[in-house]
Short mmCIF file of C-alpha atoms and ligand atoms in Angstrom, two decimals:
data_model
loop_
_atom_site.label_atom_id
_atom_site.label_comp_id
_atom_site.label_asym_id
_atom_site.label_seq_id
_atom_site.Cartn_x
_atom_site.Cartn_y
_atom_site.Cartn_z
CA MET A 96 96.12 -124.13 -7.84
CA THR A 97 98.62 -126.79 -7.70
CA ASP A 98 98.19 -129.42 -5.03
CA LEU A 99 101.36 -128.43 -3.24
CA THR A 100 100.30 -124.95 -2.94
CA LEU A 101 96.77 -125.96 -1.65
CA MET A 102 98.54 -127.85 1.24
CA GLU A 103 100.65 -124.67 1.99
CA LYS A 104 97.55 -122.60 1.89
CA ILE A 105 95.61 -124.90 4.22
CA VAL A 106 98.55 -125.06 6.72
CA SER A 107 98.83 -121.25 6.53
CA LEU A 108 95.10 -120.65 7.07
CA ALA A 109 94.97 -123.04 9.96
CA LYS A 110 97.67 -120.99 11.62
CA ARG A 111 96.42 -117.54 10.75
CA ARG A 112 92.92 -118.22 11.70
CA GLY A 113 93.65 -120.14 14.94
CA PHE A 114 92.73 -123.80 13.72
CA VAL A 115 96.07 -125.64 14.26
CA PHE A 116 99.43 -124.46 15.58
CA PRO A 117 102.87 -126.14 15.41
CA GLY A 118 103.36 -127.58 18.77
CA SER A 119 105.82 -125.99 21.21
CA GLU A 120 106.03 -123.39 18.62
CA ILE A 121 107.85 -120.63 20.72
CA TYR A 122 110.66 -123.15 21.38
CA GLY A 123 111.19 -124.18 17.76
CA GLY A 124 108.46 -126.84 17.76
CA LEU A 125 108.41 -130.68 18.41
CA ALA A 126 108.20 -132.97 15.45
CA GLY A 127 105.04 -134.77 14.94
CA THR A 128 102.98 -132.50 17.33
CA PHE A 129 100.45 -129.87 16.65
CA ASP A 130 98.16 -128.02 18.93
CA TYR A 131 94.47 -126.99 18.08
CA GLY A 132 93.67 -123.38 18.42
CA PRO A 133 90.40 -121.75 19.40
CA TYR A 134 88.55 -122.52 16.24
CA GLY A 135 90.43 -125.94 15.77
CA VAL A 136 89.16 -127.18 19.16
CA LEU A 137 85.48 -126.15 18.17
CA LEU A 138 85.94 -128.04 14.93
CA LYS A 139 87.38 -131.03 16.53
CA GLU A 140 84.62 -131.22 19.05
CA ASN A 141 81.92 -130.89 16.64
CA VAL A 142 83.50 -133.76 14.62
CA GLN A 143 83.76 -135.80 17.76
CA GLN A 144 80.27 -134.95 18.84
CA LEU A 145 78.90 -135.97 15.51
CA TRP A 146 80.66 -139.24 15.71
CA LEU A 147 79.48 -139.96 19.16
CA GLN A 148 76.07 -139.20 17.83
CA MET A 149 76.26 -141.50 14.71
CA PHE A 150 78.45 -144.22 16.12
CA ARG A 151 76.80 -144.37 19.67
CA ASP A 152 73.65 -142.33 20.18
CA ASP A 153 71.83 -143.25 17.20
CA ARG A 154 71.97 -146.85 18.06
CA ASP A 155 70.67 -148.85 20.99
CA ASP A 156 73.63 -151.34 21.30
CA MET A 157 76.69 -148.88 22.04
CA TYR A 158 78.46 -147.90 25.20
CA SER A 159 81.25 -145.71 25.96
CA VAL A 160 84.47 -146.10 28.20
CA ASP A 161 87.12 -143.43 28.91
CA ALA A 162 90.15 -145.58 29.86
CA THR A 163 93.59 -144.21 30.82
CA ILE A 164 96.65 -143.76 28.37
CA LEU A 165 98.86 -145.64 30.81
CA MET A 166 97.94 -149.12 31.20
CA ASN A 167 99.36 -152.25 32.58
CA PRO A 168 102.04 -153.27 29.89
CA LYS A 169 100.91 -156.77 29.81
CA ILE A 170 97.93 -155.53 27.80
CA TRP A 171 100.47 -154.58 24.95
CA GLU A 172 102.38 -157.78 25.34
CA ALA A 173 99.08 -159.77 24.73
CA SER A 174 97.96 -157.50 21.86
CA GLY A 175 101.33 -158.12 20.10
CA HIS A 176 102.39 -154.52 20.25
CA VAL A 177 105.41 -155.11 22.32
CA ALA A 178 106.76 -157.69 19.86
CA GLY A 179 105.17 -156.48 16.67
CA PHE A 180 104.20 -152.65 16.49
CA SER A 181 106.96 -151.60 14.45
CA ASP A 182 107.98 -150.05 11.12
CA PRO A 183 111.15 -150.74 9.12
CA LEU A 184 113.81 -147.98 9.86
CA VAL A 185 116.63 -147.21 7.64
CA GLU A 186 119.43 -144.77 8.26
CA CYS A 187 121.60 -142.75 5.91
CA GLU A 188 125.27 -143.58 6.40
CA LYS A 189 126.14 -140.06 5.23
CA CYS A 190 123.72 -137.63 6.78
CA LYS A 191 122.29 -139.91 9.37
CA ARG A 192 118.67 -138.98 8.50
CA ARG A 193 116.26 -141.91 9.21
CA PHE A 194 113.41 -143.04 6.93
CA ARG A 195 110.61 -145.54 6.78
CA ALA A 196 111.90 -148.03 4.42
CA ASP A 197 108.31 -148.83 3.09
CA HIS A 198 107.89 -145.20 2.23
CA LEU A 199 110.96 -144.89 -0.17
CA ASP A 200 110.94 -145.39 -3.85
CA ASN A 201 114.50 -146.49 -3.78
CA PRO A 202 115.32 -148.33 -0.50
CA THR A 203 119.11 -148.14 -0.99
CA THR A 204 119.61 -144.36 -1.60
CA CYS A 205 119.02 -141.42 0.73
CA PRO A 206 116.34 -139.20 -0.87
CA GLU A 207 117.91 -136.24 0.90
CA CYS A 208 121.53 -136.42 0.22
CA GLY A 209 121.86 -139.34 -2.14
CA GLY A 210 123.99 -141.35 0.28
CA VAL A 211 123.96 -145.06 1.09
CA LEU A 212 121.10 -146.36 3.24
CA GLY A 213 122.00 -149.08 5.73
CA GLU A 214 120.07 -152.07 6.48
CA ALA A 215 116.50 -151.85 7.50
CA ARG A 216 115.63 -152.71 11.15
CA GLN A 217 112.48 -152.95 12.92
CA PHE A 218 111.78 -150.01 15.28
CA ASN A 219 109.01 -150.29 17.77
CA MET A 220 106.60 -147.28 17.64
CA MET A 221 105.42 -147.42 21.32
CA PHE A 222 106.68 -144.58 23.59
CA LYS A 223 108.03 -146.02 26.77
CA THR A 224 108.17 -144.39 30.19
CA HIS A 225 108.69 -145.45 33.64
CA ALA A 226 105.87 -145.45 36.40
CA GLY A 227 106.92 -144.55 39.85
CA ALA A 228 110.42 -143.63 41.22
CA MET A 229 112.23 -146.59 39.64
CA GLU A 230 113.51 -146.30 36.31
CA ASP A 231 114.13 -150.05 35.86
CA ASP A 232 112.71 -152.55 33.47
CA SER A 233 110.20 -153.60 35.99
CA ALA A 234 108.61 -150.10 35.86
CA VAL A 235 108.33 -149.79 32.14
CA VAL A 236 104.85 -148.53 30.95
CA TYR A 237 103.82 -147.52 27.49
CA LEU A 238 101.80 -144.68 26.15
CA ARG A 239 98.96 -146.38 24.45
CA PRO A 240 99.49 -146.80 20.61
CA GLU A 241 95.67 -146.85 20.08
CA THR A 242 92.57 -146.48 22.12
CA ALA A 243 91.27 -150.02 21.30
CA GLY A 244 93.28 -151.39 24.15
CA GLY A 245 91.42 -149.79 26.89
CA ILE A 246 88.26 -151.06 25.25
CA PHE A 247 89.41 -154.70 25.39
CA ALA A 248 90.73 -154.40 28.78
CA ASN A 249 87.07 -153.10 29.94
CA PHE A 250 85.09 -155.57 28.01
CA LYS A 251 84.47 -157.75 31.14
CA ASN A 252 83.76 -154.72 33.21
CA VAL A 253 81.03 -153.44 30.77
CA MET A 254 79.60 -157.04 30.62
CA ASP A 255 79.50 -157.50 34.39
CA SER A 256 78.05 -154.04 35.03
CA LEU A 257 75.47 -153.61 32.28
CA HIS A 258 74.92 -157.15 31.17
CA PRO A 259 74.67 -156.15 27.44
CA LYS A 260 73.46 -158.92 24.84
CA LEU A 261 75.68 -159.53 21.88
CA PRO A 262 75.99 -157.73 19.39
CA PHE A 263 77.00 -154.71 21.29
CA GLY A 264 79.87 -152.29 20.91
CA ILE A 265 82.03 -150.04 23.06
CA ALA A 266 83.20 -146.61 21.66
CA GLN A 267 85.97 -144.40 22.98
CA ILE A 268 87.68 -141.20 21.92
CA GLY A 269 91.10 -140.41 23.21
CA LYS A 270 94.67 -139.71 22.72
CA ALA A 271 97.21 -142.21 21.24
CA PHE A 272 100.89 -142.01 20.89
CA ARG A 273 103.02 -143.40 18.07
CA ASN A 274 106.70 -142.72 17.68
CA GLU A 275 106.58 -142.42 13.96
CA ILE A 276 109.83 -142.57 12.14
CA ALA A 277 109.01 -139.83 9.78
CA PRO A 278 106.09 -137.58 11.08
CA ARG A 279 104.98 -135.50 8.20
CA ASP A 280 102.27 -133.88 6.25
CA PHE A 281 101.01 -131.54 8.79
CA ILE A 282 98.48 -133.27 10.96
CA PHE A 283 98.34 -136.66 8.83
CA ARG A 284 101.14 -138.36 10.36
CA LEU A 285 101.48 -137.24 14.11
CA ARG A 286 103.32 -138.62 17.05
CA GLU A 287 100.58 -137.64 19.37
CA LEU A 288 97.17 -138.30 17.77
CA SER A 289 93.40 -138.65 18.68
CA GLN A 290 91.51 -141.69 17.74
CA MET A 291 87.71 -142.34 17.59
CA GLU A 292 87.39 -146.21 17.88
CA VAL A 293 84.54 -148.69 18.11
CA GLU A 294 84.92 -152.40 19.18
CA TYR A 295 81.75 -154.21 18.24
CA PHE A 296 81.41 -157.55 19.68
CA VAL A 297 79.41 -160.16 17.71
CA SER A 298 78.79 -163.87 17.42
CA PRO A 299 81.12 -165.25 14.69
CA LYS A 300 78.25 -165.91 12.47
CA ASP A 301 77.11 -162.38 12.18
CA TRP A 302 80.37 -160.72 11.51
CA ALA A 303 79.65 -160.00 7.70
CA GLN A 304 76.36 -158.31 8.38
CA ALA A 305 77.87 -156.26 11.16
CA PHE A 306 80.72 -155.37 8.88
CA GLU A 307 78.37 -154.09 6.17
CA GLU A 308 76.53 -152.00 8.78
CA TRP A 309 79.69 -150.18 9.92
CA ARG A 310 80.76 -149.82 6.29
CA LYS A 311 77.62 -147.80 5.69
CA VAL A 312 77.88 -145.75 8.95
CA LEU A 313 81.55 -144.73 7.72
CA HIS A 314 80.10 -143.50 4.44
CA LEU A 315 77.25 -141.67 6.20
CA PHE A 316 79.90 -139.98 8.44
CA ALA A 317 81.96 -138.89 5.62
CA THR A 318 78.90 -137.37 4.08
CA ALA A 319 77.84 -135.76 7.28
CA ILE A 320 81.26 -133.98 7.88
CA GLY A 321 81.15 -132.66 4.26
CA LEU A 322 83.67 -134.83 2.56
CA PRO A 323 82.60 -135.22 -1.30
CA SER A 324 81.88 -138.82 -1.96
CA ASN A 325 84.31 -138.73 -4.89
CA SER A 326 87.18 -138.10 -2.66
CA VAL A 327 86.68 -141.08 -0.30
CA HIS A 328 87.68 -144.38 -1.76
CA GLU A 329 87.59 -147.90 -0.29
CA LEU A 330 90.58 -149.94 -0.67
CA GLU A 331 89.72 -153.49 0.05
CA ILE A 332 93.03 -155.27 1.47
CA PRO A 333 93.67 -158.34 -0.57
CA PRO A 334 93.82 -161.65 1.56
CA GLU A 335 97.53 -162.12 1.12
CA GLU A 336 98.15 -158.64 2.64
CA LEU A 337 95.78 -158.78 5.70
CA ALA A 338 97.22 -158.66 9.25
CA HIS A 339 97.52 -162.12 10.66
CA TYR A 340 94.36 -161.46 12.95
CA SER A 341 92.21 -159.88 10.33
CA LYS A 342 89.75 -161.71 7.88
CA ARG A 343 88.67 -158.65 6.15
CA THR A 344 89.98 -155.12 6.24
CA ILE A 345 88.92 -152.04 4.26
CA ASP A 346 90.96 -148.93 4.41
CA PHE A 347 88.90 -145.78 3.70
CA GLU A 348 91.28 -143.54 1.84
CA PHE A 349 90.87 -139.87 1.12
CA ASP A 350 92.44 -137.77 -1.79
CA TYR A 351 94.64 -135.49 0.22
CA PRO A 352 96.79 -132.82 -1.67
CA PHE A 353 99.78 -134.97 -1.17
CA GLY A 354 98.06 -138.22 -2.51
CA ARG A 355 95.48 -140.83 -1.64
CA LYS A 356 96.16 -141.99 1.74
CA GLU A 357 94.51 -144.03 4.56
CA LEU A 358 91.82 -141.85 6.36
CA TRP A 359 89.89 -144.58 8.37
CA GLY A 360 89.90 -148.32 8.70
CA LEU A 361 87.28 -150.97 9.08
CA ALA A 362 88.43 -154.36 10.18
CA TYR A 363 87.05 -157.84 10.99
CA ARG A 364 89.35 -158.94 13.72
CA THR A 365 87.91 -162.23 14.49
CA ASP A 366 88.41 -163.24 18.25
CA PHE A 367 91.95 -162.35 18.17
CA ASP A 368 91.80 -159.52 20.67
CA LEU A 369 89.63 -160.94 23.37
CA SER A 370 91.27 -164.42 23.09
CA ALA A 371 94.78 -162.87 23.42
CA HIS A 372 93.71 -161.04 26.50
CA GLU A 373 92.07 -163.99 27.85
CA LYS A 374 95.21 -165.80 27.54
CA GLY A 375 97.42 -162.90 28.77
CA SER A 376 95.33 -162.06 31.82
CA GLY A 377 94.02 -165.53 32.63
CA VAL A 378 90.57 -163.95 32.96
CA SER A 379 87.64 -165.67 31.08
CA LEU A 380 86.39 -163.32 28.34
CA SER A 381 83.85 -165.52 26.79
CA TYR A 382 80.13 -164.74 26.42
CA LEU A 383 77.33 -167.09 27.30
CA ASP A 384 74.42 -166.78 24.85
CA GLU A 385 71.41 -167.38 27.09
CA GLU A 386 69.16 -168.55 24.49
CA THR A 387 71.31 -170.96 22.72
CA LYS A 388 73.68 -171.78 25.78
CA GLU A 389 76.51 -171.76 23.49
CA LYS A 390 79.65 -170.10 25.26
CA TYR A 391 82.25 -168.41 23.09
CA VAL A 392 84.72 -165.52 22.80
CA PRO A 393 83.09 -162.74 20.83
CA HIS A 394 84.37 -161.67 17.35
CA VAL A 395 85.15 -158.09 16.81
CA ILE A 396 84.34 -155.66 13.89
CA GLU A 397 86.54 -152.47 14.50
CA PRO A 398 85.88 -149.05 12.69
CA SER A 399 88.95 -146.89 13.55
CA LEU A 400 88.92 -143.28 12.78
CA GLY A 401 91.82 -140.73 13.38
CA VAL A 402 90.39 -137.42 14.46
CA ASP A 403 93.33 -135.55 13.11
CA ARG A 404 93.29 -137.04 9.61
CA THR A 405 89.41 -136.42 9.55
CA ILE A 406 90.06 -132.77 10.28
CA LEU A 407 92.83 -132.37 7.59
CA ALA A 408 90.39 -134.17 5.08
CA ILE A 409 87.46 -131.59 6.10
CA LEU A 410 89.95 -128.57 5.76
CA THR A 411 91.03 -130.08 2.31
CA SER A 412 87.44 -130.52 1.20
CA ALA A 413 86.21 -127.15 2.25
CA TYR A 414 89.10 -124.87 1.10
CA ARG A 415 87.91 -122.52 -1.72
CA GLU A 416 89.14 -119.38 -3.51
CA ASP A 417 86.94 -117.29 -5.61
CA ALA A 418 86.49 -113.67 -6.88
CA LEU A 419 83.34 -112.60 -5.01
CA GLY A 420 82.76 -108.75 -5.58
CA GLY A 421 86.08 -108.87 -7.88
CA GLU A 422 88.56 -109.54 -5.16
CA VAL A 423 90.06 -112.84 -4.28
CA ARG A 424 88.32 -114.51 -1.42
CA THR A 425 89.38 -117.38 0.58
CA TYR A 426 86.67 -119.34 2.45
CA LEU A 427 85.87 -122.64 3.88
CA ALA A 428 82.76 -124.38 2.77
CA LEU A 429 82.49 -126.22 5.81
CA ALA A 430 79.38 -128.39 6.68
CA PRO A 431 77.32 -126.21 9.13
CA LYS A 432 77.23 -129.04 11.64
CA VAL A 433 81.11 -129.03 12.06
CA ALA A 434 81.70 -125.21 11.42
CA PRO A 435 83.15 -123.86 14.62
CA VAL A 436 81.01 -120.70 14.48
CA LYS A 437 77.38 -121.21 13.23
CA ALA A 438 76.75 -117.39 12.69
CA MET A 439 78.19 -114.11 13.31
CA VAL A 440 76.05 -111.16 14.52
CA SER A 441 76.95 -107.65 13.97
CA PRO A 442 75.55 -104.13 14.25
CA LEU A 443 76.06 -102.23 10.97
CA LEU A 444 77.80 -99.42 12.91
CA LYS A 445 79.46 -99.97 16.20
CA ASN A 446 79.06 -96.29 17.35
CA LYS A 447 75.24 -96.37 17.51
CA PRO A 448 74.32 -97.60 20.87
CA GLU A 449 70.79 -98.52 19.60
CA LEU A 450 72.09 -100.82 16.94
CA VAL A 451 74.66 -102.44 19.26
CA ALA A 452 71.92 -103.02 21.69
CA LYS A 453 69.55 -104.68 19.23
CA ALA A 454 72.33 -106.80 17.77
CA ARG A 455 73.26 -108.07 21.19
CA GLU A 456 69.57 -108.96 21.83
CA VAL A 457 69.45 -110.69 18.32
CA ARG A 458 72.62 -112.76 19.43
CA GLU A 459 71.08 -113.77 22.56
CA ILE A 460 68.02 -115.05 20.77
CA LEU A 461 70.18 -117.10 18.29
CA LYS A 462 72.46 -118.41 21.06
CA LYS A 463 69.51 -120.30 22.09
CA VAL A 464 69.61 -122.14 18.84
CA HIS A 465 73.31 -122.92 19.26
CA PRO A 466 75.97 -121.35 21.48
CA ALA A 467 78.56 -120.75 18.81
CA ILE A 468 77.05 -117.47 17.64
CA ALA A 469 80.02 -115.01 17.33
CA TRP A 470 80.02 -111.16 17.81
CA ASP A 471 82.10 -108.98 15.56
CA ASP A 472 81.87 -105.27 15.29
CA ASN A 473 85.41 -104.48 14.21
CA GLY A 474 86.29 -102.82 10.86
CA ASN A 475 83.64 -102.50 8.05
CA ILE A 476 81.10 -104.95 7.47
CA GLY A 477 82.95 -106.45 4.24
CA LYS A 478 86.00 -107.22 6.34
CA ARG A 479 83.72 -108.83 9.10
CA TYR A 480 82.43 -111.14 6.46
CA ARG A 481 85.71 -112.00 4.98
CA ARG A 482 86.94 -113.01 8.40
CA GLN A 483 84.13 -115.40 9.01
CA ASP A 484 84.39 -116.87 5.46
CA GLU A 485 87.99 -117.90 6.39
CA ILE A 486 86.88 -119.73 9.53
CA GLY A 487 83.80 -121.17 7.57
CA THR A 488 81.04 -119.64 9.33
CA PRO A 489 77.78 -120.38 7.26
CA PHE A 490 75.81 -117.19 8.13
CA CYS A 491 76.42 -113.64 9.00
CA VAL A 492 73.51 -111.63 10.45
CA THR A 493 73.60 -107.88 10.11
CA ILE A 494 71.37 -105.48 12.28
CA ASP A 495 70.69 -102.05 10.70
CA PHE A 496 68.34 -99.13 11.06
CA ASP A 497 65.51 -100.99 9.44
CA THR A 498 65.75 -103.72 12.18
CA LEU A 499 64.96 -100.83 14.53
CA GLY A 500 61.89 -99.85 12.58
CA GLU A 501 63.25 -96.99 10.42
CA THR A 502 61.26 -98.64 7.62
CA PRO A 503 58.20 -99.86 9.50
CA GLU A 504 57.56 -102.94 7.31
CA HIS A 505 61.16 -103.99 7.95
CA LYS A 506 61.04 -103.70 11.60
CA ASP A 507 62.54 -106.76 13.40
CA THR A 508 64.02 -108.07 10.10
CA VAL A 509 67.78 -108.53 9.50
CA THR A 510 70.23 -109.23 6.83
CA LEU A 511 71.06 -112.89 6.53
CA ARG A 512 74.46 -113.30 4.38
CA HIS A 513 75.16 -116.78 3.13
CA ARG A 514 78.88 -117.70 3.08
CA ASP A 515 79.27 -119.57 -0.17
CA SER A 516 77.23 -117.33 -2.46
CA GLY A 517 77.70 -114.15 -0.71
CA GLU A 518 74.03 -113.68 -1.32
CA GLN A 519 71.98 -111.65 1.18
CA GLU A 520 68.46 -111.73 2.19
CA ARG A 521 66.06 -109.91 4.43
CA LEU A 522 64.39 -111.97 7.14
CA SER A 523 62.67 -111.80 10.43
CA ILE A 524 64.75 -112.83 13.39
CA VAL A 525 62.55 -115.87 13.87
CA GLU A 526 63.12 -116.89 10.38
CA VAL A 527 66.91 -116.55 10.86
CA ALA A 528 66.78 -118.68 13.91
CA GLU A 529 64.99 -121.29 11.92
CA ARG A 530 67.46 -121.18 9.16
CA ILE A 531 70.45 -121.77 11.34
CA ALA A 532 68.57 -124.69 13.23
CA THR A 533 67.72 -126.18 10.05
CA ALA A 534 71.22 -126.13 8.59
CA ILE A 535 72.82 -127.75 11.79
CA ARG A 536 70.12 -130.30 12.22
P1 ATP B 134 99.31 -145.80 8.53
O1 ATP B 134 99.54 -146.97 7.69
O2 ATP B 134 98.96 -144.56 7.68
O3 ATP B 134 100.63 -145.66 9.44
P2 ATP B 134 97.78 -147.35 10.31
O4 ATP B 134 97.26 -148.34 9.41
O5 ATP B 134 98.90 -147.61 11.16
O6 ATP B 134 98.19 -145.89 9.38
P3 ATP B 134 95.70 -147.64 12.20
O7 ATP B 134 96.61 -148.46 13.16
O8 ATP B 134 94.80 -148.54 11.43
O9 ATP B 134 96.60 -146.87 11.28
O10 ATP B 134 95.11 -146.55 12.98
C1 ATP B 134 93.78 -146.26 12.95
C2 ATP B 134 93.46 -144.81 12.41
O11 ATP B 134 94.31 -143.87 13.28
C3 ATP B 134 94.00 -144.43 11.03
O12 ATP B 134 93.00 -144.93 10.12
C4 ATP B 134 94.38 -143.02 11.04
O13 ATP B 134 93.09 -142.42 10.87
C5 ATP B 134 94.80 -142.89 12.39
N1 ATP B 134 96.16 -142.78 12.62
C6 ATP B 134 97.19 -143.69 12.66
N2 ATP B 134 98.43 -143.33 12.72
C7 ATP B 134 98.32 -142.01 12.85
C8 ATP B 134 99.33 -140.94 12.92
N3 ATP B 134 100.53 -141.30 12.98
N4 ATP B 134 98.87 -139.62 12.89
C9 ATP B 134 97.54 -139.38 12.74
N5 ATP B 134 96.60 -140.32 12.75
C10 ATP B 134 96.87 -141.65 12.68
#
C-alpha cells in the first residue's frame, strides 16, 4: 500500500462509514471545511473527553473556561494577531492560483501551470466580520484564530472568582478559524478547526519544570489515544527560529501519509501574553505571591492541540487491511477508549423473537458499562462483523440458542468476538461486561 493510496483509503472510509464528510457537500463543498458524521462525532467526543481527563481532571490545578468566538478586537491587537498573524502569499500571474510561498519548493514558478509567481505579500489569516448593523471599521470583529485568547482574557476573572494559587492552568476546547491560503490534506489544514488548549500559569522560576511536566502529559496522551510512539516525534525549534515571545518550543510531529507534519505544539511563552493584555487593556494582570510578597506577571506554558489533526493521526494509525478468513478485510484498530462504539450486540438470527429478546436484554446490561453499545441484526453475522471492523468497534457480542440454555452448561454465555484477531470465545454475560469495562478504563 503506497502512502498516497493510504490517504485516499482513509478519506473514503471516513465518508463511507460516517466519520467525516466534506463540508456543504450537496452544494459542491466549501474549501477547508469538513463536517463530522455520526461516528466522527463520537470519536471526537471521546478524544476531547480523554483530553479533559488527562489535562484537567487528573490534576488539582486546572480549571476550564468556555469563551466566545467573537471577542473585542483589541484582544487580537494586543496579542499581535492583527499586525502579524499572516502567511506569505504568492499568486501565479498566469492561472491566478494562490500558494503559500513557504510551502513551495520553487518560489518563482507555479507548481500547477508553470507560470511565473508574483512577489510574496503578507496575508492576514483572521476571518473578519462586523458586529451589529453597521459595516464600517468601528464594527469589525474577528473570528478567533485560536482558543488561547479567550483564556488570557479570562485570567483575571478566574483569579478573582476562584483565587487559585500559582501554578495553575486554564483549559479550553473550542472552534478556531484561520483563513488558510491553501487548505489541504483532508482535515489536516482547515479553515474552521477545533483546538484543545491549556495556558498554564507559573512563576518564571518554575517554567522549566512545568514544561517537562506537560511534555510528559503530551506523550501519555499520544499513547492513550493509540498513536504508536515511533510515529510521534519531537522537533525542538532552534533558538534562532523561535517566535519572538517564546523561549522554548517543541513541535510534536506525526508521520502522516503525506509526510511528517506538526500535530501539536508545546511552548514556553514567557510573560508575553499577560503583559501584552495588561498593556492593551490597562487592567493589572499581575499575581501577588502571598508567601514571598512578590508581585509579577505570570509566565505561561502552552500545550496546544488541534482536535482535527489528532483525529487524522488516530485514523492513520488505526487503518489496517488483512485477509481474515481469506477475504480482504479493512478495519480500524482504534484504542477502545476512543472507539465510537465499544461493542455491538446482535442476535444470531433476527427472526427468532426469543433470541432478539435475550440480545436486547444483554445490550441493556452492557449499556450500563458504557452507553455506546450498538445493535445490529441486519444481514448475516459475518457482514455485521465487517461493518463494525470498519468503524473500529473492539468487540462484537452474539447471542445464540446456547445463551438461551439449549446446551444447559452454556446458558447465559455469549460469543465475544475480538476485532483485531477475529478470534471468538465463549464467556458469561458478566465476564463480557468486565472485559469491556477493562478495555475502556
Ligand atoms: P502550521 O505551522 O501547520 O500552520 P501552526 O504552527 O500555525 O500550524 P499553531 O498556531 O501552533 O499551529 O496551532 C496549534 C495547533 O492547532 C496546531 O498544532 C495544530 O494541531 C492545530 N492547527 C493549527 N492550524 C490548523 C489548521 N489550519 N487546521 C487544523 N488544525 C490546525
